[in-house]
Amino acid sequence: MKKILIYSVLCLIAALPVSAQKFYKDAINITNASLWQQGESLYINMQMDMRNLKVSNDRTLTLTPVLTGPDNNVVLPEIVINGRRRQKAYLRAMALDKATTMEIPYKTQEVLNYTQVIPYEPWMENAYLNLEENLCGCGGHQEVLAQEMIMNGVSTETKRLAALQPVPSYIQPKAEVVKARSEQYEAHLNFPVGKSVILPDFMSNQTELRNIREMFNKVQNDKKLTITGVYIEGFASPEGPLKLNEQLSKSRAEALKKYLSVHEQIPANLYNVSFGGENWEGLVKALEASNMKEKTEFLNIIRNTSDIARRKEEIKRVDGGAPYRTMLKELYPALRKVNCRIDYTIANFKVDEGKEIIKTQPQYLSLNEMYLVANSYPKGGDDFIKVFDIAVRMYPDDEVANLNAAAVALSKKDLPDARKYLDKSNKQTAEYANNNGIYYLLSGNKDQAIVEFTKAARNGNEAARYNLEEIEKVIKK
């Protein structure tokens, strides 16, 4: 094979690095050894310090690096070190043989930088680098062979990318000056025919009224909450005259207001009463969810007949009226309802208060308050992560909550959750692009990751700039 250099033994003065490996009877020291895959090439590098090496005058030491795998190996260019007389003979031979493939001895130096680039093959991923040592010479000297490992494990691009710890982006939610919330209950109160007075013991009214009062008590008894309004809206089922149904929906809503005014200590000026009239919207939803075979025909009539009186008559005539009677019995009662909503505001909390409240009443914290609580803990720690997980549970449709939850999932390398949250985030933000880049990187799509990081970096995202720099270190030698 080609001998890349011939090295005459000399005295060296360089200090030996502490981490050096010793070879050939501890006379050769190798440092900075690396096996680095880049694209279709494998770069082999090491520094060889031979200051303590001595070769007898008539002998030659040949050092041959060999890249070895389970079933393959590559013999690399060897290093030849001649003793003094052997070197003179070699030089004379070189002068006479102009066609020799051996190189002229390079200038003596204290550290030899050995560098080779060879085509990379998949089997090399787990290969190791050995050094074969061969001492031979004239005068009856016998050949001496030895083999020592320099290093194992090739640094592949795939391994280096997998080892990266990309930095996700978080967005601080906007602070809510007033934290306005509401509680709502859909009450199905029962009234005697043609009546609008609430009778607590009539049919299921007792249960419905108890549920409404429990909602009121929950809000009124919590000192963190301040009621700002009570909204009552009545509905009637769409059978009978339209004007009568509109009047019934209004008077029944007024009846609930009167009941609450007596039983709840809420100022009269906070009540707002409205009526929805006939509950056609509720009937459409009920039909869509039902198993009635005529539901498509009913829905077509409702959607395509604008005249209410005519619509009712057409519904009654479907299949001789039997399906309509079924609807009266099974679907219409639930349409006679009163919606009751309480609007309230929640007090604002400092971080220390928020850290306690989030344990038992996380719904009372705004997204911004949760963000501040999370960032009071070490970034990436269990408490930090837990707060963002709570935030997205409390605000499942909020784009910022989902973006931050995606960042947490990416930090845990939970790709399914990360994708789910990213898909509900605002895709126009630089933070989304950076986190989407991390998703692609962890999925093994380096090229698309670079596209996303570049997009985010152009929009000023510092985490994306860092992530790009880290990838550059991996993919460039």
Tab-separated table of C-alpha atoms in Angstrom:
chain	number	residue	atom	x	y	z
A	1	MET	CA	0.000	0.000	0.000
A	2	LYS	CA	1.036	3.608	-0.317
A	3	LYS	CA	3.309	4.864	2.439
A	4	ILE	CA	2.277	8.425	3.015
A	5	LEU	CA	5.366	9.490	4.920
A	6	ILE	CA	8.721	8.384	6.291
A	7	TYR	CA	9.610	9.739	9.671
A	8	SER	CA	13.206	9.820	11.020
A	9	VAL	CA	13.439	9.575	14.784
A	10	LEU	CA	14.304	12.870	16.417
A	11	CYS	CA	14.312	14.652	19.734
A	12	LEU	CA	11.135	16.579	20.438
A	13	ILE	CA	10.349	19.277	22.998
A	14	ALA	CA	6.541	19.546	23.011
A	15	ALA	CA	4.677	18.945	26.245
A	16	LEU	CA	2.474	15.842	26.207
A	17	PRO	CA	-1.280	16.444	26.632
A	18	VAL	CA	-2.683	14.860	29.757
A	19	SER	CA	-5.371	12.964	27.780
A	20	ALA	CA	-2.916	11.326	25.376
A	21	GLN	CA	-3.138	7.579	24.677
A	22	LYS	CA	0.117	5.658	24.710
A	23	PHE	CA	1.099	3.152	21.998
A	24	TYR	CA	4.072	1.017	20.966
A	25	LYS	CA	5.614	0.345	24.354
A	26	ASP	CA	4.374	3.741	25.615
A	27	ALA	CA	6.710	5.540	23.208
A	28	ILE	CA	4.000	7.018	20.945
A	29	ASN	CA	1.268	9.302	22.237
A	30	ILE	CA	-1.921	9.909	20.257
A	31	THR	CA	-4.268	12.809	20.980
A	32	ASN	CA	-7.316	14.408	19.347
A	33	ALA	CA	-8.332	11.200	17.587
A	34	SER	CA	-11.667	11.467	15.781
A	35	LEU	CA	-13.805	9.554	13.302
A	36	TRP	CA	-16.228	12.110	11.827
A	37	GLN	CA	-18.805	11.320	9.170
A	38	GLN	CA	-19.867	14.243	7.014
A	39	GLY	CA	-22.161	13.587	4.054
A	40	GLU	CA	-20.602	10.820	1.963
A	41	SER	CA	-17.155	11.065	3.554
A	42	LEU	CA	-15.486	9.826	6.728
A	43	TYR	CA	-12.794	12.094	8.148
A	44	ILE	CA	-10.071	10.387	10.179
A	45	ASN	CA	-7.854	12.631	12.286
A	46	MET	CA	-5.292	12.213	15.068
A	47	GLN	CA	-2.107	13.801	16.361
A	48	MET	CA	0.861	11.492	16.965
A	49	ASP	CA	3.627	12.624	19.308
A	50	MET	CA	6.747	10.473	18.889
A	51	ARG	CA	9.273	12.301	21.063
A	52	ASN	CA	10.050	9.192	23.101
A	53	LEU	CA	10.232	6.845	20.151
A	54	LYS	CA	13.569	5.192	19.336
A	55	VAL	CA	14.179	2.875	16.382
A	56	SER	CA	17.479	1.029	16.023
A	57	ASN	CA	19.743	2.087	13.146
A	58	ASP	CA	18.950	-0.895	10.927
A	59	ARG	CA	15.260	-1.290	11.677
A	60	THR	CA	11.946	0.106	10.363
A	61	LEU	CA	8.747	0.667	12.340
A	62	THR	CA	5.592	0.663	10.267
A	63	LEU	CA	2.387	2.004	11.855
A	64	THR	CA	-0.804	1.136	9.972
A	65	PRO	CA	-4.180	2.597	11.069
A	66	VAL	CA	-7.009	0.169	10.263
A	67	LEU	CA	-10.737	1.009	10.376
A	68	THR	CA	-12.442	-2.193	11.499
A	69	GLY	CA	-16.062	-3.353	11.636
A	70	PRO	CA	-17.719	-6.713	12.352
A	71	ASP	CA	-17.329	-7.935	8.776
A	72	ASN	CA	-15.341	-5.201	7.039
A	73	ASN	CA	-12.141	-3.225	7.394
A	74	VAL	CA	-10.241	-0.498	5.578
A	75	VAL	CA	-6.444	-0.372	5.767
A	76	LEU	CA	-5.360	3.273	5.808
A	77	PRO	CA	-2.066	4.733	4.539
A	78	GLU	CA	0.782	3.642	6.784
A	79	ILE	CA	3.454	5.641	8.570
A	80	VAL	CA	7.047	4.425	8.219
A	81	ILE	CA	9.759	5.356	10.733
A	82	ASN	CA	13.315	4.336	9.775
A	83	GLY	CA	16.352	4.052	11.972
A	84	ARG	CA	19.317	6.270	10.994
A	85	ARG	CA	21.173	3.888	8.621
A	86	ARG	CA	17.931	2.435	7.302
A	87	GLN	CA	16.799	5.950	6.426
A	88	LYS	CA	19.975	6.679	4.426
A	89	ALA	CA	19.531	3.484	2.454
A	90	TYR	CA	15.950	4.387	1.791
A	91	LEU	CA	16.860	7.818	0.498
A	92	ARG	CA	19.423	6.321	-1.873
A	93	ALA	CA	16.798	3.895	-3.172
A	94	MET	CA	14.393	6.742	-3.662
A	95	ALA	CA	16.964	8.684	-5.681
A	96	LEU	CA	17.569	5.731	-7.984
A	97	ASP	CA	13.954	4.587	-8.338
A	98	LYS	CA	12.092	7.580	-9.755
A	99	ALA	CA	8.925	5.529	-10.240
A	100	THR	CA	8.508	4.607	-6.584
A	101	THR	CA	5.115	5.375	-5.076
A	102	MET	CA	6.648	6.362	-1.754
A	103	GLU	CA	6.670	10.010	-0.793
A	104	ILE	CA	9.837	11.845	0.154
A	105	PRO	CA	10.311	12.077	3.907
A	106	TYR	CA	8.507	15.138	5.149
A	107	LYS	CA	10.180	17.760	7.309
A	108	THR	CA	10.814	16.535	10.821
A	109	GLN	CA	8.389	17.927	13.381
A	110	GLU	CA	7.362	17.132	16.896
A	111	VAL	CA	3.692	16.258	16.279
A	112	LEU	CA	2.417	14.438	13.199
A	113	ASN	CA	-1.110	15.428	12.151
A	114	TYR	CA	-2.517	12.326	10.517
A	115	THR	CA	-5.554	13.095	8.338
A	116	GLN	CA	-7.422	10.911	5.890
A	117	VAL	CA	-10.742	11.212	4.068
A	118	ILE	CA	-12.401	8.050	2.753
A	119	PRO	CA	-15.876	7.256	1.320
A	120	TYR	CA	-18.380	6.629	4.119
A	121	GLU	CA	-20.287	3.344	4.137
A	122	PRO	CA	-23.140	2.382	6.522
A	123	TRP	CA	-21.143	-0.378	8.251
A	124	MET	CA	-18.681	2.252	9.511
A	125	GLU	CA	-21.242	3.675	11.971
A	126	ASN	CA	-20.020	1.331	14.731
A	127	ALA	CA	-16.482	0.786	13.459
A	128	TYR	CA	-13.346	1.336	15.533
A	129	LEU	CA	-9.826	2.464	14.673
A	130	ASN	CA	-6.858	0.184	15.417
A	131	LEU	CA	-3.128	0.814	15.090
A	132	GLU	CA	-1.082	-2.090	13.745
A	133	GLU	CA	2.595	-1.900	14.713
A	134	ASN	CA	5.200	-3.751	12.614
A	135	LEU	CA	8.927	-3.648	13.497
A	136	CYS	CA	11.342	-5.322	11.106
A	137	GLY	CA	14.879	-4.925	9.712
A	138	CYS	CA	18.018	-6.493	8.393
A	139	GLY	CA	20.758	-8.351	10.235
A	140	GLY	CA	18.581	-11.277	11.205
A	141	HIS	CA	15.972	-9.228	13.099
A	142	GLN	CA	12.594	-10.912	13.299
A	143	GLU	CA	9.360	-9.049	12.449
A	144	VAL	CA	7.362	-7.923	15.476
A	145	LEU	CA	3.592	-7.377	15.125
A	146	ALA	CA	1.151	-5.776	17.580
A	147	GLN	CA	-2.331	-4.214	17.357
A	148	GLU	CA	-3.864	-1.626	19.711
A	149	MET	CA	-7.190	0.217	19.631
A	150	ILE	CA	-7.047	3.964	19.141
A	151	MET	CA	-10.794	4.659	19.466
A	152	ASN	CA	-14.217	3.191	18.759
A	153	GLY	CA	-17.440	4.764	17.587
A	154	VAL	CA	-17.843	6.990	14.545
A	155	SER	CA	-19.399	10.409	15.087
A	156	THR	CA	-22.153	10.278	12.465
A	157	GLU	CA	-24.386	13.160	11.494
A	158	THR	CA	-27.404	11.185	12.699
A	159	LYS	CA	-25.864	10.623	16.141
A	160	ARG	CA	-24.840	14.264	16.462
A	161	LEU	CA	-28.269	15.537	15.461
A	162	ALA	CA	-29.939	13.156	17.926
A	163	ALA	CA	-27.694	14.476	20.704
A	164	LEU	CA	-28.708	18.099	20.116
A	165	GLN	CA	-30.830	19.864	22.730
A	166	PRO	CA	-32.733	22.427	20.617
A	167	VAL	CA	-34.210	25.407	22.432
A	168	PRO	CA	-38.017	25.759	22.157
A	169	SER	CA	-39.812	29.106	22.113
A	170	TYR	CA	-42.490	30.314	24.510
A	171	ILE	CA	-44.872	33.249	24.171
A	172	GLN	CA	-45.948	35.362	27.128
A	173	PRO	CA	-49.747	35.744	26.955
A	174	LYS	CA	-51.241	39.215	27.119
A	175	ALA	CA	-52.172	40.313	30.613
A	176	GLU	CA	-55.913	40.559	31.324
A	177	VAL	CA	-56.704	43.881	32.988
A	178	VAL	CA	-60.128	42.509	33.889
A	179	LYS	CA	-60.495	38.732	34.178
A	180	ALA	CA	-64.118	38.311	33.041
A	181	ARG	CA	-65.620	34.823	33.283
A	182	SER	CA	-69.068	33.235	33.364
A	183	GLU	CA	-70.966	30.193	34.595
A	184	GLN	CA	-73.981	28.929	32.668
A	185	TYR	CA	-76.751	26.457	33.318
A	186	GLU	CA	-79.438	25.288	30.901
A	187	ALA	CA	-82.574	24.765	32.967
A	188	HIS	CA	-85.485	22.693	31.683
A	189	LEU	CA	-88.232	23.991	33.936
A	190	ASN	CA	-91.699	22.537	33.645
A	191	PHE	CA	-94.826	24.715	33.624
A	192	PRO	CA	-98.498	23.763	33.683
A	193	VAL	CA	-100.135	24.212	30.271
A	194	GLY	CA	-100.452	27.907	29.421
A	195	LYS	CA	-98.833	28.960	32.720
A	196	SER	CA	-95.590	30.819	33.455
A	197	VAL	CA	-95.429	30.581	37.246
A	198	ILE	CA	-92.602	28.444	38.614
A	199	LEU	CA	-93.879	25.662	40.859
A	200	PRO	CA	-90.861	24.194	42.720
A	201	ASP	CA	-92.576	20.840	43.349
A	202	PHE	CA	-93.936	20.445	39.801
A	203	MET	CA	-92.374	17.520	37.910
A	204	SER	CA	-88.515	17.869	37.868
A	205	ASN	CA	-88.424	21.552	38.838
A	206	GLN	CA	-86.951	20.868	42.271
A	207	THR	CA	-83.785	19.345	40.759
A	208	GLU	CA	-83.472	22.088	38.141
A	209	LEU	CA	-83.841	24.887	40.675
A	210	ARG	CA	-81.380	23.240	43.057
A	211	ASN	CA	-78.772	23.119	40.290
A	212	ILE	CA	-79.299	26.795	39.498
A	213	ARG	CA	-78.982	27.806	43.151
A	214	GLU	CA	-75.816	25.725	43.564
A	215	MET	CA	-74.286	27.645	40.660
A	216	PHE	CA	-75.220	30.948	42.289
A	217	ASN	CA	-73.928	29.887	45.698
A	218	LYS	CA	-70.605	28.785	44.227
A	219	VAL	CA	-70.035	32.236	42.741
A	220	GLN	CA	-71.479	34.317	45.568
A	221	ASN	CA	-69.591	32.529	48.338
A	222	ASP	CA	-66.154	32.895	46.752
A	223	LYS	CA	-64.492	36.142	47.826
A	224	LYS	CA	-62.181	36.025	44.804
A	225	LEU	CA	-65.205	36.533	42.512
A	226	THR	CA	-67.427	39.565	41.893
A	227	ILE	CA	-70.769	39.124	40.079
A	228	THR	CA	-71.234	41.658	37.264
A	229	GLY	CA	-74.451	40.398	35.667
A	230	VAL	CA	-77.125	37.698	35.562
A	231	TYR	CA	-78.548	36.848	32.125
A	232	ILE	CA	-81.756	34.882	31.698
A	233	GLU	CA	-83.122	33.824	28.310
A	234	GLY	CA	-86.325	31.836	27.815
A	235	PHE	CA	-87.285	29.510	24.952
A	236	ALA	CA	-90.461	27.709	23.901
A	237	SER	CA	-90.918	24.587	21.811
A	238	PRO	CA	-92.187	25.341	18.262
A	239	GLU	CA	-95.700	23.981	18.415
A	240	GLY	CA	-98.821	26.112	18.562
A	241	PRO	CA	-99.166	29.821	17.646
A	242	LEU	CA	-95.947	31.807	17.253
A	243	LYS	CA	-97.094	34.832	19.251
A	244	LEU	CA	-98.171	32.663	22.181
A	245	ASN	CA	-94.809	30.884	22.203
A	246	GLU	CA	-92.919	34.177	22.145
A	247	GLN	CA	-94.971	35.415	25.100
A	248	LEU	CA	-94.449	32.158	26.992
A	249	SER	CA	-90.683	32.253	26.481
A	250	LYS	CA	-90.550	35.788	27.828
A	251	SER	CA	-92.879	35.308	30.796
A	252	ARG	CA	-91.115	32.091	31.838
A	253	ALA	CA	-87.757	33.881	31.780
A	254	GLU	CA	-89.299	36.638	33.910
A	255	ALA	CA	-90.591	33.975	36.285
A	256	LEU	CA	-87.072	32.641	36.862
A	257	LYS	CA	-85.822	36.173	37.495
A	258	LYS	CA	-88.558	36.677	40.086
A	259	TYR	CA	-87.707	33.368	41.754
A	260	LEU	CA	-84.007	34.210	41.950
A	261	SER	CA	-84.690	37.730	43.201
A	262	VAL	CA	-86.465	36.202	46.187
A	263	HIS	CA	-83.897	33.482	46.923
A	264	GLU	CA	-80.573	35.090	45.929
A	265	GLN	CA	-79.038	38.291	47.278
A	266	ILE	CA	-78.191	39.871	43.955
A	267	PRO	CA	-79.037	43.527	43.160
A	268	ALA	CA	-81.988	43.874	40.796
A	269	ASN	CA	-79.992	46.052	38.382
A	270	LEU	CA	-77.695	43.093	37.589
A	271	TYR	CA	-80.501	41.038	36.030
A	272	ASN	CA	-80.942	41.013	32.252
A	273	VAL	CA	-83.924	39.138	30.796
A	274	SER	CA	-84.477	38.243	27.141
A	275	PHE	CA	-86.487	35.704	25.199
A	276	GLY	CA	-85.474	33.489	22.315
A	277	GLY	CA	-89.001	32.620	21.218
A	278	GLU	CA	-89.430	29.276	19.486
A	279	ASN	CA	-86.402	27.089	19.827
A	280	TRP	CA	-85.843	26.047	16.202
A	281	GLU	CA	-82.084	25.948	16.595
A	282	GLY	CA	-82.457	23.464	19.444
A	283	LEU	CA	-84.811	21.343	17.331
A	284	VAL	CA	-82.248	21.176	14.482
A	285	LYS	CA	-79.534	20.001	16.870
A	286	ALA	CA	-81.877	17.451	18.440
A	287	LEU	CA	-82.845	16.048	15.033
A	288	GLU	CA	-79.214	15.843	13.889
A	289	ALA	CA	-78.395	13.801	17.005
A	290	SER	CA	-81.474	11.584	16.765
A	291	ASN	CA	-82.013	8.216	15.080
A	292	MET	CA	-85.322	9.197	13.488
A	293	LYS	CA	-85.476	7.914	9.913
A	294	GLU	CA	-87.437	11.023	8.859
A	295	LYS	CA	-84.901	13.454	10.293
A	296	THR	CA	-83.466	14.435	6.882
A	297	GLU	CA	-86.930	15.339	5.629
A	298	PHE	CA	-87.656	17.348	8.776
A	299	LEU	CA	-84.340	19.197	8.497
A	300	ASN	CA	-84.973	20.052	4.832
A	301	ILE	CA	-88.377	21.508	5.719
A	302	ILE	CA	-86.922	23.621	8.552
A	303	ARG	CA	-84.022	24.916	6.450
A	304	ASN	CA	-85.943	25.599	3.258
A	305	THR	CA	-89.263	26.950	4.516
A	306	SER	CA	-89.030	30.510	5.769
A	307	ASP	CA	-92.722	30.961	6.596
A	308	ILE	CA	-93.067	29.638	10.165
A	309	ALA	CA	-96.780	28.714	9.984
A	310	ARG	CA	-96.257	26.808	6.720
A	311	ARG	CA	-93.161	25.112	8.147
A	312	LYS	CA	-95.138	23.795	11.123
A	313	GLU	CA	-97.909	22.454	8.880
A	314	GLU	CA	-95.436	20.635	6.598
A	315	ILE	CA	-93.746	19.048	9.601
A	316	LYS	CA	-97.089	17.783	10.896
A	317	ARG	CA	-97.942	16.136	7.523
A	318	VAL	CA	-94.755	14.001	7.197
A	319	ASP	CA	-95.797	10.313	6.966
A	320	GLY	CA	-99.295	11.079	8.152
A	321	GLY	CA	-98.194	12.826	11.359
A	322	ALA	CA	-96.805	9.878	13.334
A	323	PRO	CA	-93.194	11.110	13.267
A	324	TYR	CA	-94.354	14.551	14.425
A	325	ARG	CA	-96.139	13.018	17.408
A	326	THR	CA	-92.911	11.158	18.253
A	327	MET	CA	-91.034	14.462	18.149
A	328	LEU	CA	-93.579	16.105	20.442
A	329	LYS	CA	-92.977	13.376	22.973
A	330	GLU	CA	-89.233	12.794	22.657
A	331	LEU	CA	-87.652	16.019	21.371
A	332	TYR	CA	-89.897	18.982	22.155
A	333	PRO	CA	-89.827	18.903	25.982
A	334	ALA	CA	-86.083	19.673	26.045
A	335	LEU	CA	-86.679	22.703	23.826
A	336	ARG	CA	-88.714	24.406	26.564
A	337	LYS	CA	-85.834	25.783	28.538
A	338	VAL	CA	-84.400	28.780	30.326
A	339	ASN	CA	-80.706	29.579	30.040
A	340	CYS	CA	-79.204	31.225	33.085
A	341	ARG	CA	-75.722	32.745	32.983
A	342	ILE	CA	-73.758	34.502	35.706
A	343	ASP	CA	-71.002	36.860	34.619
A	344	TYR	CA	-68.275	37.689	37.112
A	345	THR	CA	-64.758	38.966	37.412
A	346	ILE	CA	-61.871	37.261	39.188
A	347	ALA	CA	-59.315	39.042	41.336
A	348	ASN	CA	-55.794	39.403	39.979
A	349	PHE	CA	-53.065	37.456	41.768
A	350	LYS	CA	-49.381	37.952	42.413
A	351	VAL	CA	-46.973	35.152	41.586
A	352	ASP	CA	-46.766	33.798	45.148
A	353	GLU	CA	-50.570	33.702	45.383
A	354	GLY	CA	-50.783	32.103	41.955
A	355	LYS	CA	-48.408	29.305	42.972
A	356	GLU	CA	-50.901	28.267	45.651
A	357	ILE	CA	-54.125	28.857	43.703
A	358	ILE	CA	-52.973	26.808	40.713
A	359	LYS	CA	-52.926	23.720	42.940
A	360	THR	CA	-56.657	23.830	43.702
A	361	GLN	CA	-58.381	26.466	41.505
A	362	PRO	CA	-56.334	26.832	38.327
A	363	GLN	CA	-59.381	28.170	36.480
A	364	TYR	CA	-59.025	31.394	38.467
A	365	LEU	CA	-55.655	32.212	36.926
A	366	SER	CA	-55.266	33.950	33.596
A	367	LEU	CA	-52.838	32.554	31.049
A	368	ASN	CA	-50.466	35.412	31.778
A	369	GLU	CA	-50.569	34.673	35.506
A	370	MET	CA	-49.828	31.007	34.777
A	371	TYR	CA	-46.916	32.040	32.548
A	372	LEU	CA	-45.444	34.149	35.355
A	373	VAL	CA	-45.910	31.294	37.832
A	374	ALA	CA	-44.186	28.854	35.462
A	375	ASN	CA	-41.221	31.171	34.998
A	376	SER	CA	-40.765	31.520	38.747
A	377	TYR	CA	-39.521	27.920	38.640
A	378	PRO	CA	-36.300	26.669	36.987
A	379	LYS	CA	-36.886	26.551	33.237
A	380	GLY	CA	-37.532	23.026	32.024
A	381	GLY	CA	-38.014	21.648	35.543
A	382	ASP	CA	-40.977	19.538	36.629
A	383	ASP	CA	-42.899	22.469	38.161
A	384	PHE	CA	-42.246	24.634	35.090
A	385	ILE	CA	-43.593	21.921	32.787
A	386	LYS	CA	-46.574	21.145	35.015
A	387	VAL	CA	-47.858	24.732	34.896
A	388	PHE	CA	-47.919	24.817	31.090
A	389	ASP	CA	-49.683	21.444	31.037
A	390	ILE	CA	-52.353	22.890	33.351
A	391	ALA	CA	-52.612	26.035	31.225
A	392	VAL	CA	-53.521	24.136	28.058
A	393	ARG	CA	-56.070	22.038	29.970
A	394	MET	CA	-57.734	25.201	31.276
A	395	TYR	CA	-57.576	26.982	27.915
A	396	PRO	CA	-57.651	24.117	25.353
A	397	ASP	CA	-58.461	26.317	22.353
A	398	ASP	CA	-56.109	29.193	23.077
A	399	GLU	CA	-53.330	29.524	20.474
A	400	VAL	CA	-50.715	30.775	22.949
A	401	ALA	CA	-51.512	28.046	25.491
A	402	ASN	CA	-51.124	25.449	22.739
A	403	LEU	CA	-47.854	26.963	21.467
A	404	ASN	CA	-46.364	26.852	24.969
A	405	ALA	CA	-47.681	23.326	25.560
A	406	ALA	CA	-46.011	22.291	22.290
A	407	ALA	CA	-42.730	23.744	23.557
A	408	VAL	CA	-43.033	21.644	26.714
A	409	ALA	CA	-43.864	18.500	24.733
A	410	LEU	CA	-40.841	19.095	22.498
A	411	SER	CA	-38.582	19.490	25.524
A	412	LYS	CA	-39.771	16.021	26.574
A	413	LYS	CA	-39.442	14.739	22.963
A	414	ASP	CA	-43.133	13.828	23.019
A	415	LEU	CA	-43.758	14.209	19.287
A	416	PRO	CA	-47.465	13.169	19.146
A	417	ASP	CA	-48.471	15.761	21.759
A	418	ALA	CA	-46.179	18.366	20.214
A	419	ARG	CA	-47.858	17.941	16.814
A	420	LYS	CA	-51.337	18.095	18.376
A	421	TYR	CA	-50.553	21.379	20.152
A	422	LEU	CA	-48.671	22.898	17.204
A	423	ASP	CA	-51.689	22.326	14.975
A	424	LYS	CA	-53.780	24.486	17.338
A	425	SER	CA	-51.186	27.281	17.525
A	426	ASN	CA	-50.893	30.478	15.502
A	427	LYS	CA	-48.829	29.357	12.500
A	428	GLN	CA	-47.853	32.911	11.575
A	429	THR	CA	-45.558	33.490	14.560
A	430	ALA	CA	-41.774	33.084	14.672
A	431	GLU	CA	-42.210	30.997	17.809
A	432	TYR	CA	-44.361	28.536	15.897
A	433	ALA	CA	-41.757	28.262	13.135
A	434	ASN	CA	-39.000	27.592	15.659
A	435	ASN	CA	-40.990	24.934	17.505
A	436	ASN	CA	-42.115	23.399	14.230
A	437	GLY	CA	-38.434	23.237	13.251
A	438	ILE	CA	-37.670	21.328	16.453
A	439	TYR	CA	-40.511	18.925	15.640
A	440	TYR	CA	-38.979	18.205	12.234
A	441	LEU	CA	-35.489	17.906	13.690
A	442	LEU	CA	-36.605	15.356	16.288
A	443	SER	CA	-38.538	13.527	13.555
A	444	GLY	CA	-35.335	13.118	11.547
A	445	ASN	CA	-36.167	15.697	8.855
A	446	LYS	CA	-33.103	17.936	9.134
A	447	ASP	CA	-33.699	19.823	5.865
A	448	GLN	CA	-37.237	20.897	6.776
A	449	ALA	CA	-36.025	21.802	10.264
A	450	ILE	CA	-33.477	24.178	8.732
A	451	VAL	CA	-36.208	25.761	6.595
A	452	GLU	CA	-38.355	26.413	9.689
A	453	PHE	CA	-35.453	27.670	11.828
A	454	THR	CA	-34.362	30.012	9.042
A	455	LYS	CA	-37.884	31.415	8.764
A	456	ALA	CA	-38.048	32.003	12.524
A	457	ALA	CA	-34.547	33.519	12.675
A	458	ARG	CA	-35.406	35.998	9.920
A	459	ASN	CA	-38.267	37.166	12.123
A	460	GLY	CA	-35.950	37.786	15.063
A	461	ASN	CA	-36.306	34.547	17.021
A	462	GLU	CA	-33.088	34.069	19.014
A	463	ALA	CA	-33.821	30.432	19.889
A	464	ALA	CA	-34.032	29.642	16.173
A	465	ARG	CA	-30.670	31.334	15.547
A	466	TYR	CA	-29.126	29.194	18.268
A	467	ASN	CA	-30.712	26.024	16.860
A	468	LEU	CA	-29.361	26.824	13.397
A	469	GLU	CA	-25.876	27.356	14.783
A	470	GLU	CA	-26.008	24.021	16.578
A	471	ILE	CA	-27.037	22.234	13.388
A	472	GLU	CA	-24.212	23.954	11.508
A	473	LYS	CA	-21.747	22.530	14.003
A	474	VAL	CA	-23.109	19.061	13.317
A	475	ILE	CA	-23.234	19.131	9.538
A	476	LYS	CA	-20.040	21.054	8.788
A	477	LYS	CA	-16.541	19.714	9.398
